[in-house]
mmCIF file of C-alpha atoms in Angstrom:
data_model
loop_
_atom_site.group_PDB
_atom_site.id
_atom_site.type_symbol
_atom_site.label_atom_id
_atom_site.label_comp_id
_atom_site.label_asym_id
_atom_site.label_seq_id
_atom_site.Cartn_x
_atom_site.Cartn_y
_atom_site.Cartn_z
ATOM 1 C CA MET A 1 -32.566 -6.613 8.394
ATOM 2 C CA LYS A 2 -31.266 -4.683 5.420
ATOM 3 C CA ALA A 3 -29.174 -2.562 7.749
ATOM 4 C CA PHE A 4 -27.644 -5.692 9.214
ATOM 5 C CA GLU A 5 -26.791 -7.073 5.783
ATOM 6 C CA ASN A 6 -25.230 -3.765 4.921
ATOM 7 C CA PHE A 7 -23.047 -4.079 8.004
ATOM 8 C CA ALA A 8 -22.238 -7.764 7.670
ATOM 9 C CA LYS A 9 -21.262 -7.813 3.993
ATOM 10 C CA GLY A 10 -17.864 -6.289 4.762
ATOM 11 C CA ILE A 11 -17.014 -9.044 7.209
ATOM 12 C CA ILE A 12 -17.328 -12.100 5.001
ATOM 13 C CA LYS A 13 -19.036 -11.634 1.647
ATOM 14 C CA GLU A 14 -17.027 -8.577 0.620
ATOM 15 C CA ASN A 15 -14.108 -8.885 3.008
ATOM 16 C CA PRO A 16 -11.847 -6.052 1.834
ATOM 17 C CA VAL A 17 -8.614 -7.980 2.231
ATOM 18 C CA LEU A 18 -9.379 -11.588 1.385
ATOM 19 C CA VAL A 19 -12.162 -11.171 -1.181
ATOM 20 C CA LEU A 20 -11.817 -7.672 -2.656
ATOM 21 C CA LEU A 21 -8.007 -7.769 -2.352
ATOM 22 C CA LEU A 22 -7.686 -4.179 -1.179
ATOM 23 C CA GLY A 23 -5.186 -2.689 1.261
ATOM 24 C CA THR A 24 -2.459 -5.244 0.609
ATOM 25 C CA CYS A 25 0.422 -3.030 1.785
ATOM 26 C CA PRO A 26 -0.636 -2.714 5.452
ATOM 27 C CA THR A 27 -1.885 -6.308 5.432
ATOM 28 C CA LEU A 28 1.571 -7.569 4.595
ATOM 29 C CA ALA A 29 3.528 -5.058 6.636
ATOM 30 C CA VAL A 30 1.904 -4.902 10.063
ATOM 31 C CA THR A 31 0.887 -8.532 10.511
ATOM 32 C CA THR A 32 4.174 -9.562 12.110
ATOM 33 C CA SER A 33 2.479 -9.489 15.514
ATOM 34 C CA VAL A 34 -1.126 -9.751 16.626
ATOM 35 C CA SER A 35 -1.024 -6.574 18.702
ATOM 36 C CA ASN A 36 0.243 -4.520 15.729
ATOM 37 C CA ALA A 37 -2.449 -6.005 13.516
ATOM 38 C CA PHE A 38 -5.118 -5.167 16.059
ATOM 39 C CA GLY A 39 -3.832 -1.596 16.392
ATOM 40 C CA MET A 40 -3.739 -1.130 12.630
ATOM 41 C CA GLY A 41 -7.238 -2.558 12.263
ATOM 42 C CA ALA A 42 -8.617 -0.272 14.949
ATOM 43 C CA ALA A 43 -6.888 2.802 13.506
ATOM 44 C CA ALA A 44 -8.087 2.059 9.981
ATOM 45 C CA THR A 45 -11.646 1.378 11.223
ATOM 46 C CA ALA A 46 -11.700 4.718 13.051
ATOM 47 C CA VAL A 47 -10.478 6.582 9.957
ATOM 48 C CA LEU A 48 -12.890 4.688 7.732
ATOM 49 C CA LEU A 49 -15.846 5.489 9.972
ATOM 50 C CA GLY A 50 -14.941 9.169 10.207
ATOM 51 C CA SER A 51 -14.238 9.629 6.529
ATOM 52 C CA ASN A 52 -17.258 7.640 5.346
ATOM 53 C CA VAL A 53 -19.613 9.675 7.553
ATOM 54 C CA ALA A 54 -18.033 13.006 6.591
ATOM 55 C CA ILE A 55 -17.939 12.234 2.875
ATOM 56 C CA SER A 56 -21.487 10.926 2.897
ATOM 57 C CA ALA A 57 -22.692 14.061 4.686
ATOM 58 C CA LEU A 58 -20.860 16.271 2.186
ATOM 59 C CA ARG A 59 -21.689 14.231 -0.906
ATOM 60 C CA LYS A 60 -24.071 16.854 -2.327
ATOM 61 C CA VAL A 61 -21.657 19.725 -1.619
ATOM 62 C CA ILE A 62 -18.468 18.317 -3.146
ATOM 63 C CA PRO A 63 -18.304 19.031 -6.902
ATOM 64 C CA ASP A 64 -17.818 15.909 -8.969
ATOM 65 C CA LYS A 65 -14.659 17.156 -10.686
ATOM 66 C CA VAL A 66 -12.617 17.695 -7.546
ATOM 67 C CA ARG A 67 -14.062 14.841 -5.520
ATOM 68 C CA ILE A 68 -10.887 12.734 -5.295
ATOM 69 C CA PRO A 69 -8.692 15.547 -3.915
ATOM 70 C CA SER A 70 -11.501 16.505 -1.519
ATOM 71 C CA TYR A 71 -11.796 12.924 -0.280
ATOM 72 C CA ILE A 72 -8.044 12.724 0.201
ATOM 73 C CA VAL A 73 -8.020 15.884 2.308
ATOM 74 C CA ILE A 74 -10.911 14.623 4.470
ATOM 75 C CA ILE A 75 -9.219 11.246 4.927
ATOM 76 C CA ALA A 76 -5.845 12.862 5.677
ATOM 77 C CA ALA A 77 -7.502 14.977 8.364
ATOM 78 C CA PHE A 78 -8.936 11.899 10.082
ATOM 79 C CA VAL A 79 -5.615 10.067 9.776
ATOM 80 C CA THR A 80 -3.877 13.005 11.454
ATOM 81 C CA ILE A 81 -6.392 12.916 14.310
ATOM 82 C CA VAL A 82 -5.922 9.166 14.804
ATOM 83 C CA GLU A 83 -2.142 9.579 14.604
ATOM 84 C CA MET A 84 -2.172 12.257 17.300
ATOM 85 C CA VAL A 85 -4.494 10.258 19.565
ATOM 86 C CA MET A 86 -2.332 7.153 19.238
ATOM 87 C CA HIS A 87 0.865 9.114 19.782
ATOM 88 C CA ALA A 88 -0.594 10.486 23.011
ATOM 89 C CA PHE A 89 -2.201 7.366 24.482
ATOM 90 C CA VAL A 90 -0.477 4.296 22.968
ATOM 91 C CA PRO A 91 3.056 5.484 22.088
ATOM 92 C CA GLY A 92 4.410 1.911 21.883
ATOM 93 C CA LEU A 93 1.925 0.971 19.192
ATOM 94 C CA TYR A 94 2.503 4.312 17.444
ATOM 95 C CA ASP A 95 6.207 3.498 17.111
ATOM 96 C CA ALA A 96 5.569 -0.086 16.064
ATOM 97 C CA LEU A 97 3.223 0.909 13.227
ATOM 98 C CA GLY A 98 5.551 3.723 12.164
ATOM 99 C CA VAL A 99 5.047 5.056 8.676
ATOM 100 C CA PHE A 100 2.117 2.724 8.015
ATOM 101 C CA LEU A 101 -0.056 4.772 10.328
ATOM 102 C CA SER A 102 0.223 7.847 8.112
ATOM 103 C CA LEU A 103 -0.050 5.632 5.073
ATOM 104 C CA ILE A 104 -3.661 4.892 5.997
ATOM 105 C CA VAL A 105 -4.253 8.031 3.891
ATOM 106 C CA VAL A 106 -3.446 6.122 0.739
ATOM 107 C CA ASN A 107 -5.036 2.849 1.847
ATOM 108 C CA CYS A 108 -7.163 1.629 -1.051
ATOM 109 C CA ILE A 109 -9.938 0.432 1.259
ATOM 110 C CA ILE A 110 -10.706 3.880 2.594
ATOM 111 C CA LEU A 111 -10.660 5.835 -0.658
ATOM 112 C CA GLY A 112 -12.351 2.873 -2.328
ATOM 113 C CA ARG A 113 -15.287 2.914 0.135
ATOM 114 C CA ALA A 114 -15.535 6.705 -0.180
ATOM 115 C CA GLU A 115 -15.722 6.480 -3.952
ATOM 116 C CA MET A 116 -17.854 3.352 -4.220
ATOM 117 C CA TYR A 117 -20.204 3.719 -1.256
ATOM 118 C CA ALA A 118 -20.150 6.884 0.834
ATOM 119 C CA SER A 119 -20.439 9.202 -2.172
ATOM 120 C CA LYS A 120 -23.714 7.527 -3.175
ATOM 121 C CA ASN A 121 -25.422 6.601 0.109
ATOM 122 C CA GLY A 122 -26.789 8.264 3.241
ATOM 123 C CA VAL A 123 -24.898 8.907 6.452
ATOM 124 C CA GLY A 124 -26.341 5.998 8.470
ATOM 125 C CA ALA A 125 -25.790 3.426 5.732
ATOM 126 C CA SER A 126 -22.262 4.711 5.138
ATOM 127 C CA ALA A 127 -21.426 4.441 8.838
ATOM 128 C CA LEU A 128 -22.632 0.820 8.916
ATOM 129 C CA ASP A 129 -20.707 0.060 5.737
ATOM 130 C CA ALA A 130 -17.560 1.584 7.268
ATOM 131 C CA LEU A 131 -17.941 -0.416 10.483
ATOM 132 C CA GLY A 132 -18.475 -3.679 8.612
ATOM 133 C CA MET A 133 -15.532 -3.081 6.279
ATOM 134 C CA GLY A 134 -13.341 -1.985 9.190
ATOM 135 C CA ILE A 135 -14.170 -5.087 11.200
ATOM 136 C CA GLY A 136 -13.621 -7.274 8.137
ATOM 137 C CA PHE A 137 -10.215 -5.655 7.635
ATOM 138 C CA THR A 138 -9.323 -6.131 11.321
ATOM 139 C CA LEU A 139 -10.397 -9.781 11.320
ATOM 140 C CA ALA A 140 -8.373 -10.530 8.198
ATOM 141 C CA LEU A 141 -5.334 -8.845 9.756
ATOM 142 C CA LEU A 142 -5.859 -10.815 12.974
ATOM 143 C CA ALA A 143 -6.097 -14.120 11.099
ATOM 144 C CA MET A 144 -2.944 -13.433 9.174
ATOM 145 C CA SER A 145 -0.962 -12.104 12.132
ATOM 146 C CA THR A 146 -2.014 -15.074 14.257
ATOM 147 C CA ILE A 147 -0.473 -17.456 11.726
ATOM 148 C CA ARG A 148 2.678 -15.364 11.429
ATOM 149 C CA GLU A 149 3.170 -14.761 15.136
ATOM 150 C CA VAL A 150 2.310 -18.251 16.366
ATOM 151 C CA PHE A 151 4.496 -20.075 13.853
ATOM 152 C CA GLY A 152 7.082 -17.343 13.352
ATOM 153 C CA ALA A 153 7.740 -16.348 16.949
ATOM 154 C CA GLY A 154 5.931 -19.004 18.996
ATOM 155 C CA SER A 155 3.767 -16.481 20.806
ATOM 156 C CA TRP A 156 0.329 -14.852 20.593
ATOM 157 C CA MET A 157 -0.207 -11.258 21.637
ATOM 158 C CA GLY A 158 3.273 -11.506 23.166
ATOM 159 C CA MET A 159 2.364 -14.527 25.316
ATOM 160 C CA SER A 160 4.716 -17.415 24.705
ATOM 161 C CA ILE A 161 3.039 -20.661 23.658
ATOM 162 C CA PRO A 162 4.731 -23.700 25.294
ATOM 163 C CA PHE A 163 5.660 -26.400 22.765
ATOM 164 C CA VAL A 164 5.309 -24.273 19.578
ATOM 165 C CA SER A 165 7.902 -21.717 20.706
ATOM 166 C CA GLU A 166 10.613 -24.359 20.491
ATOM 167 C CA TYR A 167 10.022 -25.004 16.807
ATOM 168 C CA THR A 168 9.528 -21.591 15.257
ATOM 169 C CA VAL A 169 9.938 -20.694 11.593
ATOM 170 C CA PRO A 170 11.398 -17.175 11.890
ATOM 171 C CA ILE A 171 11.137 -16.476 8.152
ATOM 172 C CA LEU A 172 7.349 -16.224 8.556
ATOM 173 C CA LYS A 173 7.868 -13.016 10.498
ATOM 174 C CA GLU A 174 10.052 -11.573 7.753
ATOM 175 C CA ALA A 175 9.022 -10.110 4.404
ATOM 176 C CA PRO A 176 8.971 -13.345 2.343
ATOM 177 C CA GLY A 177 6.760 -14.994 4.968
ATOM 178 C CA GLY A 178 4.261 -12.170 4.618
ATOM 179 C CA PHE A 179 3.775 -12.755 0.899
ATOM 180 C CA PHE A 180 3.686 -16.503 1.407
ATOM 181 C CA VAL A 181 1.090 -16.543 4.209
ATOM 182 C CA PHE A 182 -1.113 -14.054 2.354
ATOM 183 C CA GLY A 183 -0.968 -16.164 -0.800
ATOM 184 C CA CYS A 184 -1.858 -19.305 1.133
ATOM 185 C CA LEU A 185 -4.730 -17.578 2.955
ATOM 186 C CA ILE A 186 -6.271 -16.438 -0.324
ATOM 187 C CA ALA A 187 -5.823 -19.940 -1.722
ATOM 188 C CA LEU A 188 -7.669 -21.297 1.353
ATOM 189 C CA VAL A 189 -10.538 -18.871 0.836
ATOM 190 C CA ASN A 190 -10.548 -19.935 -2.815
ATOM 191 C CA LYS A 191 -10.783 -23.585 -1.871
ATOM 192 C CA PHE A 192 -13.247 -23.498 1.015
ATOM 193 C CA GLY A 193 -14.895 -20.074 0.972
ATOM 194 C CA SER A 194 -18.338 -19.593 -0.479
ATOM 195 C CA HIS A 195 -17.316 -16.222 -1.926
ATOM 196 C CA LYS A 196 -14.488 -16.437 -4.390
ATOM 197 C CA PRO A 197 -11.763 -13.818 -4.240
ATOM 198 C CA LYS A 198 -11.091 -11.916 -7.424
ATOM 199 C CA LYS A 199 -8.850 -13.703 -9.878
ATOM 200 C CA GLU A 200 -6.589 -10.743 -10.487
ATOM 201 C CA PHE A 201 -5.688 -7.435 -8.920
ATOM 202 C CA THR A 202 -7.965 -5.183 -10.886
ATOM 203 C CA CYS A 203 -8.136 -1.490 -11.283
ATOM 204 C CA GLU A 204 -11.323 -0.510 -9.545
ATOM 205 C CA GLY A 205 -9.796 -1.255 -6.166
ATOM 206 C CA CYS A 206 -7.122 1.304 -6.818
ATOM 207 C CA PRO A 207 -7.904 4.698 -5.302
ATOM 208 C CA SER A 208 -6.765 6.476 -8.439
ATOM 209 C CA PHE A 209 -9.195 4.544 -10.588
ATOM 210 C CA GLY A 210 -11.372 7.643 -10.935
ATOM 211 C CA LEU A 211 -8.402 9.515 -12.342
ATOM 212 C CA CYS A 212 -6.976 7.058 -14.801
ATOM 213 C CA GLY A 213 -10.072 5.005 -15.590
ATOM 214 C CA GLY A 214 -8.161 1.744 -15.835
ATOM 215 C CA LYS A 215 -5.893 2.966 -18.617
ATOM 216 C CA CYS A 216 -2.846 2.380 -16.458
ATOM 217 C CA SER A 217 -2.876 -1.365 -16.776
ATOM 218 C CA VAL A 218 -4.527 -2.817 -19.808
ATOM 219 C CA ASN A 219 -5.274 -6.304 -18.595
ATOM 220 C CA ASP A 220 -6.153 -8.741 -21.280
ATOM 221 C CA GLY A 221 -9.677 -10.064 -20.866
ATOM 222 C CA GLY A 222 -11.616 -11.100 -17.810
ATOM 223 C CA SER A 223 -10.813 -8.290 -15.441
ATOM 224 C CA GLY A 224 -13.171 -5.867 -17.148
ATOM 225 C CA GLU A 225 -16.303 -7.891 -16.452
ATOM 226 C CA GLU A 226 -15.217 -8.682 -12.922
ATOM 227 C CA SER A 227 -14.777 -5.041 -12.035
ATOM 228 C CA GLU A 228 -18.332 -4.346 -13.141
ATOM 229 C CA ALA A 229 -19.712 -7.211 -11.119
ATOM 230 C CA VAL A 230 -18.514 -5.763 -7.811
ATOM 231 C CA MET B 1 30.189 10.380 -1.481
ATOM 232 C CA LYS B 2 30.582 7.011 0.180
ATOM 233 C CA GLU B 3 27.533 7.634 2.361
ATOM 234 C CA LEU B 4 25.449 8.554 -0.678
ATOM 235 C CA ALA B 5 26.461 5.380 -2.492
ATOM 236 C CA TYR B 6 25.670 3.453 0.683
ATOM 237 C CA ILE B 7 22.194 5.013 0.910
ATOM 238 C CA ILE B 8 21.431 4.332 -2.750
ATOM 239 C CA PHE B 9 22.583 0.708 -2.723
ATOM 240 C CA THR B 10 20.949 -0.057 0.598
ATOM 241 C CA SER B 11 17.617 1.249 -0.598
ATOM 242 C CA ILE B 12 17.855 -0.652 -3.882
ATOM 243 C CA LEU B 13 18.868 -4.032 -2.517
ATOM 244 C CA VAL B 14 18.533 -4.353 1.259
ATOM 245 C CA ASN B 15 15.603 -2.105 2.074
ATOM 246 C CA ASN B 16 13.867 -2.643 -1.234
ATOM 247 C CA TYR B 17 10.572 -0.814 -0.855
ATOM 248 C CA VAL B 18 8.396 -3.441 -2.456
ATOM 249 C CA LEU B 19 10.020 -6.663 -1.413
ATOM 250 C CA THR B 20 11.124 -5.949 2.127
ATOM 251 C CA LYS B 21 9.164 -2.906 3.270
ATOM 252 C CA PHE B 22 5.831 -3.691 1.598
ATOM 253 C CA LEU B 23 5.284 -0.274 0.094
ATOM 254 C CA GLY B 24 3.750 0.047 -3.350
ATOM 255 C CA ILE B 25 2.393 -3.485 -3.459
ATOM 256 C CA CYS B 26 -0.672 -2.538 -5.546
ATOM 257 C CA PRO B 27 1.282 -1.464 -8.657
ATOM 258 C CA PHE B 28 3.803 -4.243 -8.030
ATOM 259 C CA LEU B 29 1.093 -6.887 -8.318
ATOM 260 C CA GLY B 30 -1.261 -5.026 -10.641
ATOM 261 C CA VAL B 31 0.986 -3.601 -13.359
ATOM 262 C CA SER B 32 3.691 -6.273 -13.540
ATOM 263 C CA LYS B 33 2.026 -8.492 -16.124
ATOM 264 C CA LYS B 34 3.935 -7.118 -19.089
ATOM 265 C CA LEU B 35 7.540 -5.999 -19.171
ATOM 266 C CA ASP B 36 6.938 -2.681 -20.940
ATOM 267 C CA GLN B 37 4.168 -1.663 -18.533
ATOM 268 C CA ALA B 38 6.314 -2.671 -15.564
ATOM 269 C CA THR B 39 9.237 -0.612 -16.852
ATOM 270 C CA GLY B 40 7.021 2.415 -17.537
ATOM 271 C CA MET B 41 5.522 2.268 -14.090
ATOM 272 C CA GLY B 42 8.924 1.832 -12.446
ATOM 273 C CA VAL B 43 10.458 4.795 -14.289
ATOM 274 C CA ALA B 44 7.436 6.978 -13.493
ATOM 275 C CA VAL B 45 7.600 6.079 -9.789
ATOM 276 C CA THR B 46 11.338 6.843 -9.640
ATOM 277 C CA PHE B 47 10.727 10.185 -11.339
ATOM 278 C CA VAL B 48 7.892 11.170 -8.995
ATOM 279 C CA MET B 49 9.758 9.988 -5.876
ATOM 280 C CA VAL B 50 12.728 12.229 -6.647
ATOM 281 C CA LEU B 51 10.485 15.179 -7.558
ATOM 282 C CA ALA B 52 8.344 14.720 -4.451
ATOM 283 C CA THR B 53 11.443 14.689 -2.264
ATOM 284 C CA LEU B 54 12.760 17.819 -3.971
ATOM 285 C CA ALA B 55 9.450 19.555 -3.273
ATOM 286 C CA THR B 56 8.623 18.304 0.218
ATOM 287 C CA TYR B 57 12.048 18.644 1.826
ATOM 288 C CA PRO B 58 12.122 22.477 1.707
ATOM 289 C CA ILE B 59 8.447 22.642 2.708
ATOM 290 C CA ASN B 60 9.092 20.501 5.764
ATOM 291 C CA ARG B 61 12.343 22.233 6.674
ATOM 292 C CA PHE B 62 11.367 25.865 6.211
ATOM 293 C CA ILE B 63 7.629 25.850 6.857
ATOM 294 C CA LEU B 64 6.467 22.874 8.890
ATOM 295 C CA SER B 65 9.397 22.349 11.278
ATOM 296 C CA ALA B 66 10.173 26.039 11.424
ATOM 297 C CA PHE B 67 6.715 26.807 12.803
ATOM 298 C CA GLY B 68 6.259 23.596 14.806
ATOM 299 C CA LEU B 69 3.587 22.224 12.457
ATOM 300 C CA GLU B 70 5.019 18.726 11.964
ATOM 301 C CA TYR B 71 1.664 17.174 12.724
ATOM 302 C CA LEU B 72 0.381 18.550 9.410
ATOM 303 C CA GLN B 73 2.952 16.541 7.421
ATOM 304 C CA THR B 74 0.528 13.890 6.215
ATOM 305 C CA ILE B 75 -2.063 16.335 4.865
ATOM 306 C CA VAL B 76 0.459 18.754 3.369
ATOM 307 C CA PHE B 77 2.589 16.083 1.723
ATOM 308 C CA ILE B 78 -0.262 14.246 0.067
ATOM 309 C CA LEU B 79 -1.604 17.523 -1.331
ATOM 310 C CA VAL B 80 1.833 18.641 -2.511
ATOM 311 C CA ILE B 81 2.444 15.291 -4.196
ATOM 312 C CA ALA B 82 -0.972 15.338 -5.865
ATOM 313 C CA ALA B 83 -0.513 18.893 -7.136
ATOM 314 C CA LEU B 84 3.028 18.147 -8.260
ATOM 315 C CA VAL B 85 1.976 15.096 -10.240
ATOM 316 C CA GLN B 86 -0.743 17.090 -12.016
ATOM 317 C CA LEU B 87 1.705 19.881 -12.785
ATOM 318 C CA VAL B 88 4.328 17.497 -14.141
ATOM 319 C CA GLU B 89 1.720 15.849 -16.318
ATOM 320 C CA ILE B 90 0.648 19.199 -17.797
ATOM 321 C CA ILE B 91 4.256 20.264 -18.413
ATOM 322 C CA LEU B 92 5.186 16.956 -20.016
ATOM 323 C CA LYS B 93 2.110 17.050 -22.238
ATOM 324 C CA LYS B 94 2.955 20.528 -23.484
ATOM 325 C CA TYR B 95 6.724 20.339 -23.900
ATOM 326 C CA ILE B 96 7.817 16.695 -24.106
ATOM 327 C CA PRO B 97 4.866 14.855 -25.686
ATOM 328 C CA ALA B 98 6.969 11.771 -26.462
ATOM 329 C CA LEU B 99 7.763 11.253 -22.779
ATOM 330 C CA HIS B 100 4.162 12.004 -21.864
ATOM 331 C CA ALA B 101 2.967 9.311 -24.226
ATOM 332 C CA SER B 102 5.080 6.698 -22.474
ATOM 333 C CA LEU B 103 4.823 7.854 -18.836
ATOM 334 C CA GLY B 104 1.643 9.945 -18.853
ATOM 335 C CA ILE B 105 -0.823 7.171 -18.141
ATOM 336 C CA TYR B 106 1.090 6.062 -15.054
ATOM 337 C CA LEU B 107 1.387 9.499 -13.494
ATOM 338 C CA PRO B 108 -2.135 10.003 -12.064
ATOM 339 C CA LEU B 109 -1.935 6.536 -10.559
ATOM 340 C CA ILE B 110 1.137 7.461 -8.585
ATOM 341 C CA THR B 111 -0.560 10.290 -6.675
ATOM 342 C CA THR B 112 -1.897 7.854 -4.153
ATOM 343 C CA ASN B 113 0.917 5.325 -4.326
ATOM 344 C CA CYS B 114 1.994 4.589 -0.788
ATOM 345 C CA ALA B 115 5.624 4.148 -1.833
ATOM 346 C CA VAL B 116 5.883 7.832 -2.770
ATOM 347 C CA LEU B 117 4.367 9.124 0.460
ATOM 348 C CA GLY B 118 6.351 6.478 2.332
ATOM 349 C CA VAL B 119 9.722 7.545 0.948
ATOM 350 C CA VAL B 120 9.032 11.188 1.758
ATOM 351 C CA LYS B 121 8.010 10.414 5.341
ATOM 352 C CA ASN B 122 10.824 7.898 5.889
ATOM 353 C CA ASN B 123 13.440 10.423 4.759
ATOM 354 C CA ILE B 124 12.227 12.792 7.427
ATOM 355 C CA SER B 125 12.028 10.228 10.192
ATOM 356 C CA ASP B 126 15.521 8.972 9.268
ATOM 357 C CA GLY B 127 16.814 12.522 9.704
ATOM 358 C CA TYR B 128 18.344 12.747 6.216
ATOM 359 C CA GLY B 129 19.621 16.068 4.844
ATOM 360 C CA PHE B 130 18.611 17.372 1.417
ATOM 361 C CA ILE B 131 21.198 15.519 -0.690
ATOM 362 C CA GLU B 132 20.757 12.311 1.312
ATOM 363 C CA SER B 133 16.971 12.488 0.916
ATOM 364 C CA VAL B 134 17.262 12.834 -2.852
ATOM 365 C CA ALA B 135 19.756 9.953 -2.962
ATOM 366 C CA SER B 136 17.447 7.788 -0.890
ATOM 367 C CA ALA B 137 14.459 8.653 -3.110
ATOM 368 C CA LEU B 138 16.483 7.784 -6.198
ATOM 369 C CA GLY B 139 17.590 4.496 -4.644
ATOM 370 C CA CYS B 140 14.075 3.557 -3.577
ATOM 371 C CA GLY B 141 12.745 4.368 -7.035
ATOM 372 C CA LEU B 142 15.426 2.290 -8.743
ATOM 373 C CA GLY B 143 14.753 -0.531 -6.295
ATOM 374 C CA PHE B 144 11.075 -0.369 -7.205
ATOM 375 C CA LEU B 145 11.974 -0.431 -10.921
ATOM 376 C CA LEU B 146 14.262 -3.431 -10.374
ATOM 377 C CA ALA B 147 11.601 -5.340 -8.467
ATOM 378 C CA MET B 148 8.967 -4.568 -11.138
ATOM 379 C CA VAL B 149 11.195 -5.681 -14.016
ATOM 380 C CA LEU B 150 12.321 -8.869 -12.253
ATOM 381 C CA PHE B 151 8.790 -9.738 -11.263
ATOM 382 C CA ALA B 152 7.442 -9.094 -14.769
ATOM 383 C CA GLY B 153 9.789 -11.844 -15.942
ATOM 384 C CA VAL B 154 8.593 -14.192 -13.209
ATOM 385 C CA ARG B 155 4.949 -13.423 -14.024
ATOM 386 C CA GLN B 156 5.440 -14.441 -17.652
ATOM 387 C CA ARG B 157 6.607 -17.855 -16.480
ATOM 388 C CA ILE B 158 3.615 -18.175 -14.152
ATOM 389 C CA GLU B 159 1.237 -17.503 -17.037
ATOM 390 C CA THR B 160 2.354 -20.674 -18.767
ATOM 391 C CA SER B 161 2.540 -22.878 -15.676
ATOM 392 C CA LYS B 162 -0.269 -24.837 -14.118
ATOM 393 C CA PRO B 163 -0.609 -24.440 -10.336
ATOM 394 C CA PRO B 164 -3.234 -26.272 -8.214
ATOM 395 C CA LYS B 165 -6.746 -24.952 -8.919
ATOM 396 C CA CYS B 166 -7.148 -22.970 -5.706
ATOM 397 C CA PHE B 167 -3.742 -21.307 -6.191
ATOM 398 C CA GLU B 168 -4.542 -19.949 -9.663
ATOM 399 C CA GLY B 169 -4.332 -16.216 -10.146
ATOM 400 C CA VAL B 170 -3.546 -14.095 -7.110
ATOM 401 C CA PRO B 171 -2.303 -16.762 -4.637
ATOM 402 C CA ILE B 172 0.407 -18.150 -6.917
ATOM 403 C CA THR B 173 1.480 -14.584 -7.740
ATOM 404 C CA LEU B 174 1.897 -13.860 -4.029
ATOM 405 C CA VAL B 175 3.794 -17.077 -3.393
ATOM 406 C CA SER B 176 6.200 -16.296 -6.232
ATOM 407 C CA ALA B 177 6.567 -12.769 -4.844
ATOM 408 C CA ALA B 178 7.610 -14.443 -1.589
ATOM 409 C CA ILE B 179 10.367 -16.315 -3.414
ATOM 410 C CA VAL B 180 11.580 -13.158 -5.202
ATOM 411 C CA SER B 181 11.526 -11.388 -1.832
ATOM 412 C CA LEU B 182 13.537 -14.235 -0.307
ATOM 413 C CA SER B 183 16.258 -13.698 -2.898
ATOM 414 C CA PHE B 184 16.509 -10.016 -1.923
ATOM 415 C CA TYR B 185 16.711 -11.092 1.687
ATOM 416 C CA GLY B 186 20.149 -12.485 0.937
ATOM 417 C CA PHE B 187 21.542 -9.024 0.156
ATOM 418 C CA ALA B 188 21.329 -7.923 3.801
ATOM 419 C CA GLY B 189 24.920 -8.843 4.662
ATOM 420 C CA VAL B 190 26.449 -8.028 1.276
ATOM 421 C CA ILE B 191 26.115 -4.238 1.412
ATOM 422 C CA ASP B 192 27.470 -3.960 4.920
ATOM 423 C CA SER B 193 30.592 -5.921 4.069
ATOM 424 C CA ILE B 194 31.200 -3.881 0.898
ATOM 425 C CA PHE B 195 30.944 -0.550 2.686
ATOM 426 C CA ALA B 196 32.500 -1.641 5.979
#
């Protein structure tokens, strides 16, 4: 039962995108179509699983002082593997995701899970955590891309939807629509969700948190306690 | 010269990294609460983007492409950027302490900023030469700075306004980012007609 909770927390209770507010860049950038979002989610889940398992297995070997660079190298290695696999087998998706595929390296979710979870827990638990977080990330991307593709282009997964495709709002597929839909989704979770998203973008989600210790942005009040609660 | 000006202005206004390409969103939303922090972060990002391009272009040209190792770009670049940022921080601390005091705290944060890695990788995939890459990095950095400064002003207005309860905090920030992004959207045609 505990193992299941460990797995399921990433999907709803600690959804990385909608509750923890991590990985905003890919969330906004690749959600223009459902197939891109699915590809991104799968790629990030694969990297997350690989890096979480590797980092958890090496957690007693990696010296504390150089842990962040070590994590980055491990993550970059997995990203390179995923990049090569996608280039070979799904070249269309590889081109569509473009630079965001290599930018999984600096995705806050992955370094964040390495720092917050995999470096402290066993291999099995870390793998479950990675799967849950990866699926949570994918589901959030799917939700957002569904809204943007259905109303922005009148299609879903490339399949045209009768009626809706005659009244599309193309701006939803463009950059401003990305910010807008994401804002509205978080507001919805705020209104109806049982787990409130964080009030502000705080530091501990940032992968460099270990390096700067929150000195980079001195938020006034509130954020400090929230970052401890997570 | 005209091409360089075109690259710089396009990357500031049309292909603004934050508002149209969604790179570097974390610092854009996290460090834009106060104008001085936003400016510091923007200047530091510009600085590191140009330096990273200066360092990675020769590495890619003379080592990675020369030996057919392009698939190592991601690993090599992130390590080079991380080492570079550390080095710059040490040098600034020793020789220009005044600059270190104002930029120093932002530097470690930039190591894993996706805008920096993004600009380096985009320059290569766009097939830019050395001078063009540096110009594009400078333009992207200045575009980031512009977006940060503009948004810091917008954020100060949000602080005093009263949105619906469920929109408080992050959602209203994102919705206002959408409006700022919409304004940049209008630049798309301008640059092309100036440089036509």
